[in-house]
Amino acid sequence: MAIECAGVSLKAWAVMTGYFRHCARNLVAVVAGLLGLTLGAQAQQSENTCSLASVMRMPLDVSGAWFTTTAAINGHPVVMLIDTGAAHSAISPELAKQLRLPEDRHTKIVIHGVGGDMKAAHPVIAHSFRAGHGDLVDYEMVVANVGGAGRKGQPGVPQGVIGIDLLSYYELEFDFPGRTLTLYESSNCSGNFAPWTGHFDTIKGKRQLDGQLFIPVRLNKEAINAVVDTGSSYTTLGIDTAHDIGISDAELRSDHPDGAFGASGVLVPGHRHYFDSFEVGETVFHRAPLSIQDEHFGVMQMLLGMDFLRPRKVWLSFKTEQVFLQYAAGLNEQRPPP
């Protein structure tokens, strides 16, 4: 889920205890109902043929550095951030209170994130959650800071997050220049199956136990793990990763200071550092300015944020553990993230 930053957005991710016990039953049917799917529709397809069925195309609105959509919670319109870095969908404490959403007293969720952890809390239950052509009934969401410090209440600022607990069931085609997100149901697909014309990068990733999809990138020729994170304003990495690839504390002290508000609302100091090279797929940036935060990111070494993603079409396939990237026509392939 997105955590608002002073100059950069960071990620907090949820570790859920009790959630799967409560929600696993009929999960596929429920998610299909959300988007108006007919289960088993692909059964008639040939076993050896890749089939992509477009489920829904969602218009995306721009809110600062983020892309959002409007959902409905108990009939109340809510601006939701589309966040591929969030393990679970979330709602702000203010909105949860306003809508008087009840808690699931049988479940507790802990939010771990940059800047500290939030103590275990009960998720809230939306009796109706609508995003697209159908409804989820009694859908649970974590309660967390969303929308950002200093921006709450402003028009277009997200009050909630749609995470990969819903998104990962589908092939996701983000067309950021065209401001659309298209969801597909796939069957028997592998390799370069995105229905795009022209050249695009194919990056093989690895799904993690928490559902996240890691892809390999290279910083100063060193391979690290990255998460494609549509909820992060900027591409950022932890200070542990910077040290691992040879960036010294003396170099960091000479960098421009940076900062971010973490999961607990505490400002996390950081640095804006120019890397000799930054490689994502076949694209190489030289003298790339990236944010380094004074926190340990662990195995998730980098958040690949909207500064990189915004001028691209991005296809996320959690099912085949692949990411496809295509730069928008007419733009300079080699320009570094801003």
Tab-separated table of C-alpha atoms in Angstrom:
chain	number	residue	atom	x	y	z
A	1	MET	CA	0.000	0.000	0.000
A	2	ALA	CA	1.228	3.480	-0.710
A	3	ILE	CA	2.765	5.531	2.068
A	4	GLU	CA	2.994	9.225	1.267
A	5	CYS	CA	6.465	10.683	1.104
A	6	ALA	CA	8.231	13.993	1.254
A	7	GLY	CA	9.472	13.696	-2.298
A	8	VAL	CA	8.850	9.953	-2.714
A	9	SER	CA	6.181	7.346	-2.018
A	10	LEU	CA	7.118	4.170	-0.219
A	11	LYS	CA	5.495	0.821	0.309
A	12	ALA	CA	4.078	-0.937	3.308
A	13	TRP	CA	3.086	-4.538	2.931
A	14	ALA	CA	0.662	-6.591	4.983
A	15	VAL	CA	1.354	-9.857	6.802
A	16	MET	CA	-2.040	-11.347	7.484
A	17	THR	CA	-2.900	-13.793	10.243
A	18	GLY	CA	-6.271	-15.432	10.019
A	19	TYR	CA	-7.192	-13.828	6.695
A	20	PHE	CA	-6.975	-16.956	4.552
A	21	ARG	CA	-8.927	-18.958	7.123
A	22	HIS	CA	-11.711	-16.422	6.847
A	23	CYS	CA	-11.655	-15.660	3.141
A	24	ALA	CA	-10.327	-18.665	1.244
A	25	ARG	CA	-13.735	-20.273	0.796
A	26	ASN	CA	-15.221	-19.482	-2.586
A	27	LEU	CA	-12.472	-16.887	-3.237
A	28	VAL	CA	-12.224	-17.586	-6.965
A	29	ALA	CA	-15.987	-17.385	-7.352
A	30	VAL	CA	-16.121	-14.148	-5.356
A	31	VAL	CA	-13.407	-12.447	-7.387
A	32	ALA	CA	-15.073	-13.614	-10.573
A	33	GLY	CA	-18.322	-12.115	-9.317
A	34	LEU	CA	-16.593	-8.784	-8.718
A	35	LEU	CA	-15.740	-8.481	-12.366
A	36	GLY	CA	-18.765	-10.222	-13.852
A	37	LEU	CA	-16.975	-13.334	-15.057
A	38	THR	CA	-18.496	-16.655	-16.006
A	39	LEU	CA	-16.354	-19.384	-14.482
A	40	GLY	CA	-15.307	-22.132	-16.819
A	41	ALA	CA	-15.732	-20.020	-19.942
A	42	GLN	CA	-12.253	-20.924	-21.104
A	43	ALA	CA	-12.780	-24.694	-20.797
A	44	GLN	CA	-13.742	-24.961	-24.440
A	45	GLN	CA	-10.398	-23.565	-25.602
A	46	SER	CA	-7.780	-25.829	-27.097
A	47	GLU	CA	-5.293	-27.085	-24.510
A	48	ASN	CA	-2.385	-25.846	-26.612
A	49	THR	CA	-3.727	-22.398	-27.551
A	50	CYS	CA	-3.122	-19.244	-25.568
A	51	SER	CA	-6.459	-17.602	-24.890
A	52	LEU	CA	-6.859	-14.045	-23.601
A	53	ALA	CA	-10.370	-12.893	-22.749
A	54	SER	CA	-10.782	-9.205	-21.972
A	55	VAL	CA	-12.760	-8.896	-18.742
A	56	MET	CA	-12.913	-5.164	-18.245
A	57	ARG	CA	-11.250	-1.902	-19.221
A	58	MET	CA	-11.048	0.644	-16.428
A	59	PRO	CA	-10.325	4.342	-17.010
A	60	LEU	CA	-7.547	5.666	-14.806
A	61	ASP	CA	-7.502	9.118	-13.276
A	62	VAL	CA	-4.336	10.980	-12.304
A	63	SER	CA	-3.849	12.070	-8.700
A	64	GLY	CA	-0.414	13.591	-8.319
A	65	ALA	CA	2.051	10.868	-9.266
A	66	TRP	CA	-0.572	8.126	-8.859
A	67	PHE	CA	-3.240	6.529	-11.031
A	68	THR	CA	-6.613	5.930	-9.398
A	69	THR	CA	-10.095	4.635	-10.140
A	70	THR	CA	-13.446	5.119	-8.427
A	71	ALA	CA	-15.021	2.171	-6.610
A	72	ALA	CA	-18.078	1.998	-4.366
A	73	ILE	CA	-18.029	0.842	-0.736
A	74	ASN	CA	-21.524	0.267	0.647
A	75	GLY	CA	-22.747	2.496	-2.180
A	76	HIS	CA	-20.369	5.330	-1.269
A	77	PRO	CA	-18.017	6.423	-4.117
A	78	VAL	CA	-14.381	6.072	-3.086
A	79	VAL	CA	-11.245	7.072	-4.992
A	80	MET	CA	-8.967	4.013	-4.882
A	81	LEU	CA	-5.293	3.808	-5.734
A	82	ILE	CA	-4.411	0.913	-8.065
A	83	ASP	CA	-1.437	-0.505	-6.179
A	84	THR	CA	0.469	-3.525	-7.471
A	85	GLY	CA	2.831	-3.303	-4.520
A	86	ALA	CA	0.103	-3.745	-1.888
A	87	ALA	CA	-0.558	-7.271	-0.636
A	88	HIS	CA	-4.113	-6.397	0.336
A	89	SER	CA	-6.711	-3.753	-0.337
A	90	ALA	CA	-7.007	-1.012	2.275
A	91	ILE	CA	-9.096	1.929	3.426
A	92	SER	CA	-8.197	5.053	5.375
A	93	PRO	CA	-9.115	5.242	9.083
A	94	GLU	CA	-11.187	8.372	8.445
A	95	LEU	CA	-13.323	6.705	5.791
A	96	ALA	CA	-13.715	3.503	7.792
A	97	LYS	CA	-15.065	5.622	10.659
A	98	GLN	CA	-17.272	7.713	8.373
A	99	LEU	CA	-18.856	4.611	6.819
A	100	ARG	CA	-19.091	2.884	10.216
A	101	LEU	CA	-17.545	-0.294	8.867
A	102	PRO	CA	-17.598	-3.138	11.402
A	103	GLU	CA	-14.420	-4.983	12.419
A	104	ASP	CA	-13.703	-8.650	11.963
A	105	ARG	CA	-12.894	-9.479	15.570
A	106	HIS	CA	-11.606	-12.942	14.600
A	107	THR	CA	-8.757	-11.641	12.438
A	108	LYS	CA	-5.729	-9.455	13.069
A	109	ILE	CA	-3.409	-7.895	10.508
A	110	VAL	CA	0.042	-6.415	11.030
A	111	ILE	CA	1.403	-3.781	8.637
A	112	HIS	CA	5.181	-3.955	8.231
A	113	GLY	CA	6.774	-1.094	6.374
A	114	VAL	CA	9.486	1.465	5.973
A	115	GLY	CA	9.552	3.772	8.976
A	116	GLY	CA	8.203	1.212	11.429
A	117	ASP	CA	5.352	-1.221	11.911
A	118	MET	CA	1.734	-0.549	12.750
A	119	LYS	CA	0.471	-2.674	15.613
A	120	ALA	CA	-1.841	-5.574	14.879
A	121	ALA	CA	-5.407	-4.478	14.208
A	122	HIS	CA	-8.682	-5.982	13.083
A	123	PRO	CA	-9.644	-5.466	9.424
A	124	VAL	CA	-12.945	-3.827	8.593
A	125	ILE	CA	-15.735	-5.384	6.552
A	126	ALA	CA	-17.383	-3.728	3.561
A	127	HIS	CA	-20.785	-5.316	3.096
A	128	SER	CA	-20.613	-4.247	-0.554
A	129	PHE	CA	-17.464	-3.474	-2.534
A	130	ARG	CA	-17.982	-2.648	-6.203
A	131	ALA	CA	-15.224	-2.082	-8.731
A	132	GLY	CA	-16.294	-2.904	-12.222
A	133	HIS	CA	-19.251	-5.059	-13.206
A	134	GLY	CA	-20.038	-6.843	-9.959
A	135	ASP	CA	-19.899	-6.774	-6.188
A	136	LEU	CA	-17.908	-8.391	-3.440
A	137	VAL	CA	-19.950	-9.150	-0.359
A	138	ASP	CA	-18.463	-8.801	3.143
A	139	TYR	CA	-15.045	-7.952	1.761
A	140	GLU	CA	-12.295	-7.312	4.311
A	141	MET	CA	-9.852	-4.423	4.036
A	142	VAL	CA	-6.968	-3.357	6.209
A	143	VAL	CA	-7.109	0.086	7.795
A	144	ALA	CA	-4.006	2.129	7.039
A	145	ASN	CA	-2.751	5.586	6.128
A	146	VAL	CA	-3.470	6.228	2.451
A	147	GLY	CA	-3.606	9.411	0.429
A	148	GLY	CA	-0.613	11.062	1.978
A	149	ALA	CA	0.309	13.534	4.639
A	150	GLY	CA	-0.904	17.042	3.833
A	151	ARG	CA	-3.194	15.911	0.985
A	152	LYS	CA	-6.117	14.353	2.846
A	153	GLY	CA	-9.466	15.785	1.884
A	154	GLN	CA	-8.236	17.267	-1.376
A	155	PRO	CA	-10.153	16.359	-4.565
A	156	GLY	CA	-8.909	13.171	-6.232
A	157	VAL	CA	-6.735	12.043	-3.318
A	158	PRO	CA	-7.215	8.282	-2.777
A	159	GLN	CA	-9.044	7.116	0.314
A	160	GLY	CA	-8.317	3.462	-0.342
A	161	VAL	CA	-6.093	0.994	-2.149
A	162	ILE	CA	-6.888	-1.929	-4.463
A	163	GLY	CA	-4.118	-4.474	-3.930
A	164	ILE	CA	-2.919	-7.699	-5.479
A	165	ASP	CA	-5.299	-9.835	-3.422
A	166	LEU	CA	-7.767	-8.908	-6.196
A	167	LEU	CA	-5.532	-7.820	-9.054
A	168	SER	CA	-3.278	-10.885	-9.195
A	169	TYR	CA	-6.087	-13.169	-10.371
A	170	TYR	CA	-5.897	-11.506	-13.785
A	171	GLU	CA	-3.488	-10.459	-16.485
A	172	LEU	CA	-3.024	-6.713	-15.980
A	173	GLU	CA	-2.413	-4.388	-18.932
A	174	PHE	CA	-1.589	-0.870	-17.759
A	175	ASP	CA	-1.540	1.715	-20.530
A	176	PHE	CA	-0.341	4.681	-18.504
A	177	PRO	CA	-0.020	7.103	-21.457
A	178	GLY	CA	-3.570	6.115	-22.493
A	179	ARG	CA	-4.795	6.114	-18.860
A	180	THR	CA	-6.456	2.693	-18.926
A	181	LEU	CA	-6.150	-0.605	-17.089
A	182	THR	CA	-7.444	-3.701	-18.892
A	183	LEU	CA	-7.972	-6.971	-17.035
A	184	TYR	CA	-7.769	-10.282	-18.902
A	185	GLU	CA	-8.495	-13.864	-18.051
A	186	SER	CA	-5.826	-16.134	-19.560
A	187	SER	CA	-5.535	-19.805	-20.388
A	188	ASN	CA	-2.529	-21.815	-21.628
A	189	CYS	CA	-0.369	-18.719	-22.145
A	190	SER	CA	3.408	-18.555	-21.952
A	191	GLY	CA	6.254	-16.693	-23.611
A	192	ASN	CA	5.664	-13.297	-25.260
A	193	PHE	CA	1.877	-13.514	-25.358
A	194	ALA	CA	0.994	-9.829	-24.798
A	195	PRO	CA	-1.122	-8.742	-27.812
A	196	TRP	CA	1.073	-5.757	-28.612
A	197	THR	CA	2.595	-4.628	-31.883
A	198	GLY	CA	6.169	-3.430	-32.055
A	199	HIS	CA	9.070	-4.271	-29.781
A	200	PHE	CA	8.630	-4.799	-26.058
A	201	ASP	CA	10.746	-6.189	-23.243
A	202	THR	CA	9.931	-9.515	-21.614
A	203	ILE	CA	11.230	-9.995	-18.066
A	204	LYS	CA	10.918	-13.314	-16.266
A	205	GLY	CA	10.177	-12.891	-12.570
A	206	LYS	CA	9.495	-15.006	-9.500
A	207	ARG	CA	6.349	-15.007	-7.361
A	208	GLN	CA	6.968	-14.780	-3.623
A	209	LEU	CA	5.073	-16.433	-0.760
A	210	ASP	CA	3.295	-13.150	0.029
A	211	GLY	CA	2.081	-12.948	-3.578
A	212	GLN	CA	4.502	-10.287	-4.764
A	213	LEU	CA	6.170	-10.701	-8.157
A	214	PHE	CA	9.909	-9.942	-8.092
A	215	ILE	CA	11.774	-9.110	-11.299
A	216	PRO	CA	15.545	-8.770	-11.777
A	217	VAL	CA	17.043	-5.349	-12.521
A	218	ARG	CA	20.656	-4.150	-12.422
A	219	LEU	CA	22.191	-1.204	-10.581
A	220	ASN	CA	25.821	-0.400	-11.379
A	221	LYS	CA	25.927	-3.836	-13.084
A	222	GLU	CA	24.766	-5.617	-9.894
A	223	ALA	CA	21.593	-7.734	-10.046
A	224	ILE	CA	18.879	-6.938	-7.480
A	225	ASN	CA	15.187	-7.777	-6.952
A	226	ALA	CA	12.511	-5.218	-7.763
A	227	VAL	CA	8.735	-5.025	-7.396
A	228	VAL	CA	6.688	-3.226	-10.042
A	229	ASP	CA	4.910	-0.829	-7.709
A	230	THR	CA	2.186	1.389	-9.129
A	231	GLY	CA	1.598	2.745	-5.616
A	232	SER	CA	5.077	4.247	-5.292
A	233	SER	CA	5.632	7.705	-6.747
A	234	TYR	CA	9.351	7.166	-7.253
A	235	THR	CA	11.775	4.318	-7.743
A	236	THR	CA	13.538	3.715	-4.442
A	237	LEU	CA	15.802	1.231	-2.680
A	238	GLY	CA	16.914	0.541	0.858
A	239	ILE	CA	20.250	1.563	2.316
A	240	ASP	CA	21.130	-2.126	2.768
A	241	THR	CA	20.894	-2.624	-1.004
A	242	ALA	CA	22.981	0.503	-1.629
A	243	HIS	CA	25.695	-0.847	0.658
A	244	ASP	CA	25.544	-4.263	-1.014
A	245	ILE	CA	26.333	-2.775	-4.425
A	246	GLY	CA	29.232	-0.681	-3.100
A	247	ILE	CA	27.731	2.737	-2.264
A	248	SER	CA	29.560	4.080	0.805
A	249	ASP	CA	28.148	6.187	3.621
A	250	ALA	CA	30.588	8.929	2.617
A	251	GLU	CA	29.018	9.039	-0.860
A	252	LEU	CA	25.530	9.147	0.630
A	253	ARG	CA	26.422	12.065	2.885
A	254	SER	CA	27.369	14.069	-0.197
A	255	ASP	CA	24.029	13.321	-1.914
A	256	HIS	CA	21.005	15.596	-1.904
A	257	PRO	CA	18.832	14.760	1.156
A	258	ASP	CA	15.536	13.031	0.551
A	259	GLY	CA	12.785	11.788	2.832
A	260	ALA	CA	9.582	9.779	3.070
A	261	PHE	CA	6.741	9.205	5.503
A	262	GLY	CA	6.640	5.525	6.348
A	263	ALA	CA	3.944	3.098	7.460
A	264	SER	CA	3.816	4.472	10.998
A	265	GLY	CA	3.709	8.116	9.847
A	266	VAL	CA	7.340	8.744	10.819
A	267	LEU	CA	9.543	10.676	8.395
A	268	VAL	CA	12.292	8.391	7.063
A	269	PRO	CA	15.403	10.269	5.898
A	270	GLY	CA	17.070	9.357	2.651
A	271	HIS	CA	19.294	10.429	-0.212
A	272	ARG	CA	18.954	11.177	-3.929
A	273	HIS	CA	21.861	9.315	-5.517
A	274	TYR	CA	23.076	9.224	-9.129
A	275	PHE	CA	23.903	5.669	-10.191
A	276	ASP	CA	26.346	4.996	-13.018
A	277	SER	CA	23.857	2.633	-14.661
A	278	PHE	CA	20.338	1.337	-14.105
A	279	GLU	CA	19.071	-1.523	-16.312
A	280	VAL	CA	15.481	-2.705	-16.621
A	281	GLY	CA	15.019	-5.287	-19.362
A	282	GLU	CA	16.817	-3.998	-22.433
A	283	THR	CA	16.662	-0.358	-21.335
A	284	VAL	CA	19.781	1.179	-19.804
A	285	PHE	CA	19.833	4.522	-18.004
A	286	HIS	CA	23.113	6.308	-17.288
A	287	ARG	CA	23.555	8.702	-14.374
A	288	ALA	CA	20.122	7.674	-13.105
A	289	PRO	CA	18.886	9.606	-10.026
A	290	LEU	CA	17.207	7.186	-7.613
A	291	SER	CA	16.067	7.513	-4.019
A	292	ILE	CA	17.864	5.589	-1.247
A	293	GLN	CA	16.007	5.388	2.059
A	294	ASP	CA	17.720	4.897	5.423
A	295	GLU	CA	15.836	1.654	5.997
A	296	HIS	CA	16.462	-2.015	5.280
A	297	PHE	CA	14.246	-3.328	2.503
A	298	GLY	CA	15.445	-6.941	2.828
A	299	VAL	CA	14.750	-9.330	-0.064
A	300	MET	CA	12.497	-6.749	-1.736
A	301	GLN	CA	15.471	-4.584	-2.659
A	302	MET	CA	13.788	-2.002	-4.907
A	303	LEU	CA	10.395	-0.492	-5.604
A	304	LEU	CA	10.093	0.245	-9.330
A	305	GLY	CA	7.879	3.292	-9.127
A	306	MET	CA	5.778	5.550	-11.296
A	307	ASP	CA	8.697	7.737	-12.406
A	308	PHE	CA	9.789	4.711	-14.463
A	309	LEU	CA	6.344	3.284	-15.269
A	310	ARG	CA	4.432	6.426	-16.265
A	311	PRO	CA	5.610	6.682	-19.925
A	312	ARG	CA	5.092	2.936	-20.554
A	313	LYS	CA	2.630	0.204	-21.197
A	314	VAL	CA	3.120	-2.419	-18.500
A	315	TRP	CA	1.757	-5.967	-18.507
A	316	LEU	CA	1.878	-7.900	-15.229
A	317	SER	CA	1.307	-11.639	-15.389
A	318	PHE	CA	1.289	-13.098	-11.895
A	319	LYS	CA	0.132	-16.400	-13.375
A	320	THR	CA	3.145	-16.842	-15.684
A	321	GLU	CA	5.519	-14.789	-13.498
A	322	GLN	CA	6.371	-12.341	-16.283
A	323	VAL	CA	6.400	-8.597	-16.894
A	324	PHE	CA	6.187	-6.977	-20.339
A	325	LEU	CA	7.283	-3.361	-20.842
A	326	GLN	CA	6.821	-1.114	-23.874
A	327	TYR	CA	7.881	2.510	-24.043
A	328	ALA	CA	5.322	4.894	-25.562
A	329	ALA	CA	6.035	5.688	-29.204
A	330	GLY	CA	7.884	8.916	-29.884
A	331	LEU	CA	9.485	9.211	-26.445
A	332	ASN	CA	13.209	8.994	-25.744
A	333	GLU	CA	14.051	5.439	-24.640
A	334	GLN	CA	17.242	6.454	-22.887
A	335	ARG	CA	16.108	9.290	-20.651
A	336	PRO	CA	16.528	8.497	-16.951
A	337	PRO	CA	13.647	8.658	-14.498
A	338	PRO	CA	12.975	12.264	-13.414
